[in-house]
Every structure is written in structure tokens, then in C-alpha cells.
Tab-separated table of C-alpha atoms in Angstrom:
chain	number	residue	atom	x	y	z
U	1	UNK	CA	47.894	255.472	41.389
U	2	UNK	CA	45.254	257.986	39.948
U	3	UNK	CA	43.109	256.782	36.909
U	4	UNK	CA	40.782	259.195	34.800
U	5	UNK	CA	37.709	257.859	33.152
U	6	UNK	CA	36.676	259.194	29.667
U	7	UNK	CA	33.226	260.207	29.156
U	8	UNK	CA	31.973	259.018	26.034
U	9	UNK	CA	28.640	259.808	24.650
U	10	UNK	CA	26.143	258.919	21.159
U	11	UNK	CA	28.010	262.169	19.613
U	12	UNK	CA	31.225	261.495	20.396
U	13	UNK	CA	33.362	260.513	17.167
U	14	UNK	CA	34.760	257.478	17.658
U	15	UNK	CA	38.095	255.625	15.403
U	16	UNK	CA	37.403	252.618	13.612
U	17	UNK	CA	38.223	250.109	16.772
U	18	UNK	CA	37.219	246.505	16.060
U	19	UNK	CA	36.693	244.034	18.573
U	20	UNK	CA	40.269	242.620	18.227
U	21	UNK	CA	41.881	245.669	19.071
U	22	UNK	CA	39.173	246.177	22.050
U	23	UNK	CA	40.121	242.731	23.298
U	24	UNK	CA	44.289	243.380	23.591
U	25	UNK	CA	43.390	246.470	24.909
U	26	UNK	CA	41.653	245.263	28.219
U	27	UNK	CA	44.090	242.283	28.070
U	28	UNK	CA	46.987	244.790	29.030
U	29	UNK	CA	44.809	246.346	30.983
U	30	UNK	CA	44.196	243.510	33.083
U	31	UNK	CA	47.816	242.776	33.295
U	32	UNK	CA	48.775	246.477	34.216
U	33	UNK	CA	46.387	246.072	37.198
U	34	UNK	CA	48.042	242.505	38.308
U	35	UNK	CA	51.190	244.375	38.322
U	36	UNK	CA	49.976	247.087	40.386
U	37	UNK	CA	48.554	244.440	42.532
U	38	UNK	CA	51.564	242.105	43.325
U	39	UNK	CA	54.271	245.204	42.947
U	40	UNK	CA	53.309	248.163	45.633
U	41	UNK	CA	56.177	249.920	44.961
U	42	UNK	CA	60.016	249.702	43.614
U	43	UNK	CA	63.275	250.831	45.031
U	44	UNK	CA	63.809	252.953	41.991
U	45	UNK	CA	67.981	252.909	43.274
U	46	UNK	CA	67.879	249.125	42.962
U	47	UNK	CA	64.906	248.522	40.893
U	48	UNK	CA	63.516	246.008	43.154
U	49	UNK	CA	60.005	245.558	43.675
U	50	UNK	CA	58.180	245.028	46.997
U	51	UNK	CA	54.544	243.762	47.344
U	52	UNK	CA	51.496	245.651	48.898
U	53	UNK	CA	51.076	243.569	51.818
U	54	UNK	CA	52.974	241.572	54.185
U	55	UNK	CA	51.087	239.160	56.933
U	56	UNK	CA	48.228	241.927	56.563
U	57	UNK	CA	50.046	244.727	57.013
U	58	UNK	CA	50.147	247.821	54.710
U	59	UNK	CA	53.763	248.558	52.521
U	60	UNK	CA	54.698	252.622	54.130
U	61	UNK	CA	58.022	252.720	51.929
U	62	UNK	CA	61.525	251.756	50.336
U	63	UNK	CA	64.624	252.468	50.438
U	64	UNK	CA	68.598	251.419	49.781
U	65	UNK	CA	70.797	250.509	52.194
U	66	UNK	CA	74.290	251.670	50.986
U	67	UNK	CA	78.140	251.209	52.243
U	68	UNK	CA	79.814	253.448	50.205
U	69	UNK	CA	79.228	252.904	46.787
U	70	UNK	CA	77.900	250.016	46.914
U	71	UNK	CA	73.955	249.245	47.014
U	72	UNK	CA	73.770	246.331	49.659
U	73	UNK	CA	70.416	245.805	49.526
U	74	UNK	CA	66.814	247.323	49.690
U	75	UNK	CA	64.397	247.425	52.378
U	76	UNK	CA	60.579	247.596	52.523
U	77	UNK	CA	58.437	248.687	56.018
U	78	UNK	CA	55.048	247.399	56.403
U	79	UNK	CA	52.973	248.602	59.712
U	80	UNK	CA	49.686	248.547	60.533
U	81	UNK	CA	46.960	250.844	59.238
U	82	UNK	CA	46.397	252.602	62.747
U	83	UNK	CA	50.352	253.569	62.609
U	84	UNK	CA	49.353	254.625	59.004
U	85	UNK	CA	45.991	256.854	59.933
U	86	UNK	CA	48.270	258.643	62.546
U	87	UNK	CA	50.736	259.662	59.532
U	88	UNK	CA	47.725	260.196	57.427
U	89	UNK	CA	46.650	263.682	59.471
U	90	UNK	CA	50.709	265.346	59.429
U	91	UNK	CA	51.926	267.038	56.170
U	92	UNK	CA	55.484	266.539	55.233
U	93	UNK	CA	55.712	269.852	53.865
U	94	UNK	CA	54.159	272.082	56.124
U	95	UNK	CA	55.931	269.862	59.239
U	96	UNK	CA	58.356	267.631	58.289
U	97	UNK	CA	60.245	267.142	61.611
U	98	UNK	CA	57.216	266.482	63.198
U	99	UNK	CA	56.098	264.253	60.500
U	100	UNK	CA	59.396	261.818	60.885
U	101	UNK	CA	58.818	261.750	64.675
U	102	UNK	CA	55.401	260.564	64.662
U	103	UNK	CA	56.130	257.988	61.843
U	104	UNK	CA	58.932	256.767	64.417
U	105	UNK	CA	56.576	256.887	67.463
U	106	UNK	CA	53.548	255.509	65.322
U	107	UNK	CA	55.093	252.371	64.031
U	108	UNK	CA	56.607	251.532	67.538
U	109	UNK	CA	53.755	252.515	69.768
U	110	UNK	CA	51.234	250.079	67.174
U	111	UNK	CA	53.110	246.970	66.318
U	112	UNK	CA	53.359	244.855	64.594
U	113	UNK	CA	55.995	246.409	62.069
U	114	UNK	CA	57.852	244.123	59.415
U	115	UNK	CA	61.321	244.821	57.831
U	116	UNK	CA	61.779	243.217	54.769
U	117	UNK	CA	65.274	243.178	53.385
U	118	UNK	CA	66.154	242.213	49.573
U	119	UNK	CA	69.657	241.523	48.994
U	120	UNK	CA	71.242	242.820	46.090
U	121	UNK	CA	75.075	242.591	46.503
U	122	UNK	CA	76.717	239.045	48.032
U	123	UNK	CA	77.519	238.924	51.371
U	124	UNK	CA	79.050	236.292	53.872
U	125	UNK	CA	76.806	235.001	56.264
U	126	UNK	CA	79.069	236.227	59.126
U	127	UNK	CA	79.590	239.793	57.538
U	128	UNK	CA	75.685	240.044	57.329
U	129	UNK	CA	75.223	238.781	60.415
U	130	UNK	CA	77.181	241.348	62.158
U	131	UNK	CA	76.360	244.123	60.021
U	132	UNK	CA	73.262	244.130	61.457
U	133	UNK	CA	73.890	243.344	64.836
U	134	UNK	CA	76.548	246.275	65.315
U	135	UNK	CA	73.774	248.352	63.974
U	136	UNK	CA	71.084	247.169	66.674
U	137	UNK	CA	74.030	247.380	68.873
U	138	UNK	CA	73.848	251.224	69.775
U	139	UNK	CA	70.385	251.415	70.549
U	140	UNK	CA	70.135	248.215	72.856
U	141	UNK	CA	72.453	247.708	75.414
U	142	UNK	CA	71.840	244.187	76.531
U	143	UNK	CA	74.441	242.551	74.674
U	144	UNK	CA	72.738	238.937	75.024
U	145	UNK	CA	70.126	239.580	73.397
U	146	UNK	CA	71.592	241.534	70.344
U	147	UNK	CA	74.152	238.329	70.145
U	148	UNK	CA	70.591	235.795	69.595
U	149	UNK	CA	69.212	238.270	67.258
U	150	UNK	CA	72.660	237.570	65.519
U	151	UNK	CA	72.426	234.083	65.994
U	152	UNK	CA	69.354	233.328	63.973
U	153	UNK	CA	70.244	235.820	61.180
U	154	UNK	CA	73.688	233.633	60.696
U	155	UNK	CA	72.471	230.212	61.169
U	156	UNK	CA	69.963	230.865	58.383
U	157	UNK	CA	71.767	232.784	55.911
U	158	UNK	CA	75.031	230.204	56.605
U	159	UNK	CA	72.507	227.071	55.521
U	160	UNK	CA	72.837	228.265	52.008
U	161	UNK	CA	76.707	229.707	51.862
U	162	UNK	CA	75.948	233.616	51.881
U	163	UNK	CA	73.073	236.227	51.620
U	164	UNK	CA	73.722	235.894	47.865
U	165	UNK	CA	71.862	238.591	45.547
U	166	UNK	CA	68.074	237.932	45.830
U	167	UNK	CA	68.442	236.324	49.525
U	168	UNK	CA	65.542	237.898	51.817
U	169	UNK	CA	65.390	238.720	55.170
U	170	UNK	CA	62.033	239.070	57.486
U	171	UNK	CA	62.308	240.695	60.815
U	172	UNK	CA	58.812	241.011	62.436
U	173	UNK	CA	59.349	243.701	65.404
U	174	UNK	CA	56.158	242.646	67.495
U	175	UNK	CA	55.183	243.911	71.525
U	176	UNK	CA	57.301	241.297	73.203
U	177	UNK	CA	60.139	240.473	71.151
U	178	UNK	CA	61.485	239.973	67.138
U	179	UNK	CA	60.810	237.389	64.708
U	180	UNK	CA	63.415	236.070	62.292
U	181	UNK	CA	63.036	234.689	59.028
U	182	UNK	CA	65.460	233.612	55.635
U	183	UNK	CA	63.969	233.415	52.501
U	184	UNK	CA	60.561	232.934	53.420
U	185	UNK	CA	61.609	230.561	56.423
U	186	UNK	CA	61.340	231.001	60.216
U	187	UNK	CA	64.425	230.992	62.526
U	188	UNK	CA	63.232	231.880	65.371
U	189	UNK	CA	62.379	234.727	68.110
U	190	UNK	CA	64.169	236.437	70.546
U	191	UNK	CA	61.671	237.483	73.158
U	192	UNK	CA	62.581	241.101	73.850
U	193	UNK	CA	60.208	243.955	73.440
U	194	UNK	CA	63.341	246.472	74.018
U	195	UNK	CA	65.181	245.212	71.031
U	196	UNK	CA	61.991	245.092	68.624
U	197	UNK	CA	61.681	249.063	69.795
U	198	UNK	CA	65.458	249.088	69.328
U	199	UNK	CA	65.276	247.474	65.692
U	200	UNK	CA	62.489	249.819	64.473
U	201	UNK	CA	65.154	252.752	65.223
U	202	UNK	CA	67.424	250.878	63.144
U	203	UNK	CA	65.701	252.518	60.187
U	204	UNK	CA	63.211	255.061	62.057
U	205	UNK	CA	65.646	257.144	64.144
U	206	UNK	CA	67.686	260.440	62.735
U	207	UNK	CA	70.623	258.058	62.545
U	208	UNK	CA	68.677	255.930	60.496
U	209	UNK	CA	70.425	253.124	57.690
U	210	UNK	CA	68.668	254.326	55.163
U	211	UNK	CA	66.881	257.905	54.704
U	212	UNK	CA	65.265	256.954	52.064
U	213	UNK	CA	63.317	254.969	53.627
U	214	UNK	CA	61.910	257.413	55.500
U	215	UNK	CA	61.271	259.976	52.657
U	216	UNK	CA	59.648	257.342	51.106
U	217	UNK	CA	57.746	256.414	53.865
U	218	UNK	CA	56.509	260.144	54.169
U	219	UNK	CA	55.758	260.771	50.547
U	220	UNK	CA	53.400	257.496	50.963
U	221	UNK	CA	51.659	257.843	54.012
U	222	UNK	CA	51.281	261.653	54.741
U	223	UNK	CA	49.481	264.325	53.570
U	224	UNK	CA	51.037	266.685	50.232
């Protein structure tokens, strides 16, 4: 967000402002910058917000995760500000290939990186489950692992009958394994430091979930 400050001098001619009017005006003010504050950015296909931060680490981008038609849900990544410096030196434009494989390497090669996933369609526990496990599925070939991963997204989305619309989903991709959490609550980890590399290509890799993520990871963190 860019903000331009108004020089105002003695000579400048000023409208008949009374103190009222200045008070409501630095009330919205103040309430424009909260929303900055706690809203980073917004999947503009959903129009759900995500917030800055996540456990300390910076918000890169957003994007939609689609089947079809339908808009299953949106997905924030949040890496660390080393991953973030090394994106900070690449344009987009003059590179862009080399741009989306360094914000791939980057985010893997400096964890931790966070997935956060805002539902915003129902789906069964089960359906979820898999869904995501037949994505990880490809890039990790040590199907007992992949099955845990599944485990813990399906025992915590089953407690409550579905990933209804609004349900959230935490995966913290960290050196040695994943984390899993439901709404804000932990399920537990799979210690595995191929399948946290594996989920980051989930969304990172050319065959990617969502592309927009990406883009919008790009437009964010690299230069014009």
C-alpha cells in the first residue's frame, strides 16, 4: 500500500473543516489502517481475506483452488523473510521462469512454509481428505506416509461432520516433517521431511493446484 502526504503550508487555502469533521476523519482513518493490519490481502475470486502473518511468518500470496466450476476453497502461503529476500532480487517481468523456480526452491530450501486453506464450498470429510492426499500422492512415493498425512486431515475435519464453508486448514511444511491443524487446532505431525518438500510442490511446482497462487505470490514478493 502506497500513501502520499499533502504538504500544507500558512498560504495554503484551506475549507471551512471544524473539529467534528477532523475527528471522523482520523476515526476512519484509524479503522482503514486496522483493516490493512488484520487483512494482508484477499482472494479477489473468493473474496476471502487472509492475515499478514502466520506464527511469524510473512503472507507471499493467494489464490483459488478450483474443480471445474466450482471455487473449493482459497489458499494463503506464508514463508519466511529469507525465502522472501531471495524473491526480492528476480523480476517477474524481465525473468519470469526463473522467478517461479526460485520462489519454489526458496520456500523449500528455508522452511518453515505454512499453507493455509479457507474453505468455501462443503465438502465430506473423506472427499477432503483424499483430495488432498491424491494430490501429495504424485510427488511422494512412500505411500505410508501420504496415508498419515490423510489420517489427521480426516479425523479432524470428521469431528465436526464436513469441511463446511469457513472450515480452515493449517499445514506447517517444516525440515523434518508436516504439521496438521483444523480450525485453529493441532492434529498432529507426520515426521517426514520428503513429504513437507513434497507438499510445498503441491502448490509450488508447474503442475501446481492453483496458479494463482503463484502469480500472486510473484506480483508480491518480486521486483516490477
Amino acid at each position: 500500500f502506497q500513501y502520499t502526504i499533502l504538504a500544507i503550508n500558512s498560504s495554503t487555502k484551506l475549507p471551512n473543516i471544524n473539529n467534528k469533521m477532523i475527528r471522523n476523519i482520523f476515526q476512519l482513518l484509524s479503522i482503514l489502517s486496522v483493516s490493512i493490519l488484520c487483512h494482508g490481502m484477499t482472494d479477489k475470486a473468493t473474496g476471502i481475506d487472509f492475515s499478514n502473518k502466520v506464527n511469524g511468518l510473512d503472507l507471499f500470496g493467494v489464490g483459488v483452488r478450483k474443480k471445474g466450476p466450482i471455487k473449493v476453497y482459497s489458499v494463503g502461503m506464508y514463508a519466511s523473510s529469507t525465502a522472501k529476500s531471495v524473491l526480492g532480487k528476480l523480476s517477474k517481468k524481465a525473468d519470469k521462469s526463473k522467478a517461479l523456480a526460485s520462489l519454489r526452491s526458496s520456500v523449500k530450501a528455508h522452511p518453515p512454509t505454512s499453507f493455509l486453506l479457507k474453505m468455501n464450498f462443503n465438502v465430506g470429510a473423506e472427499k477432503m481428505a483424499s483430495a488432498i492426499a491424491e494430490s501429495v500422492t504424485p510427488r511422494h512415493n512412500i505411500r505410508t506416509e501420504v496415508d498419515a498425512l490423510k489420517t489427521l486431515i480426516f479425523n479432524g475435519v470428521s469431528k465436526k461432520g464436513g469441511a463446511s464453508k469457513g472450515t480452515t486448514f493449517q499445514f506447517d511444511c517444516e525440515k523434518n516433517g508436516i504439521n496438521v491443524s483444523v480450525d485453529g487446532k493441532k492434529q498432529g505431525n507426520v515426521q517426514s521431511a520428503g513429504l513437507s518438500q513434497a507438499f510445498c510442490d503441491v502448490y509450488m511446482d508447474d503442475k501446481c493446484v492453483s496458479s494463482g497462487l503463484r502469480e500472486s505470490c510473484l506480483d508480491n514478493c518480486c521486483l516490477p
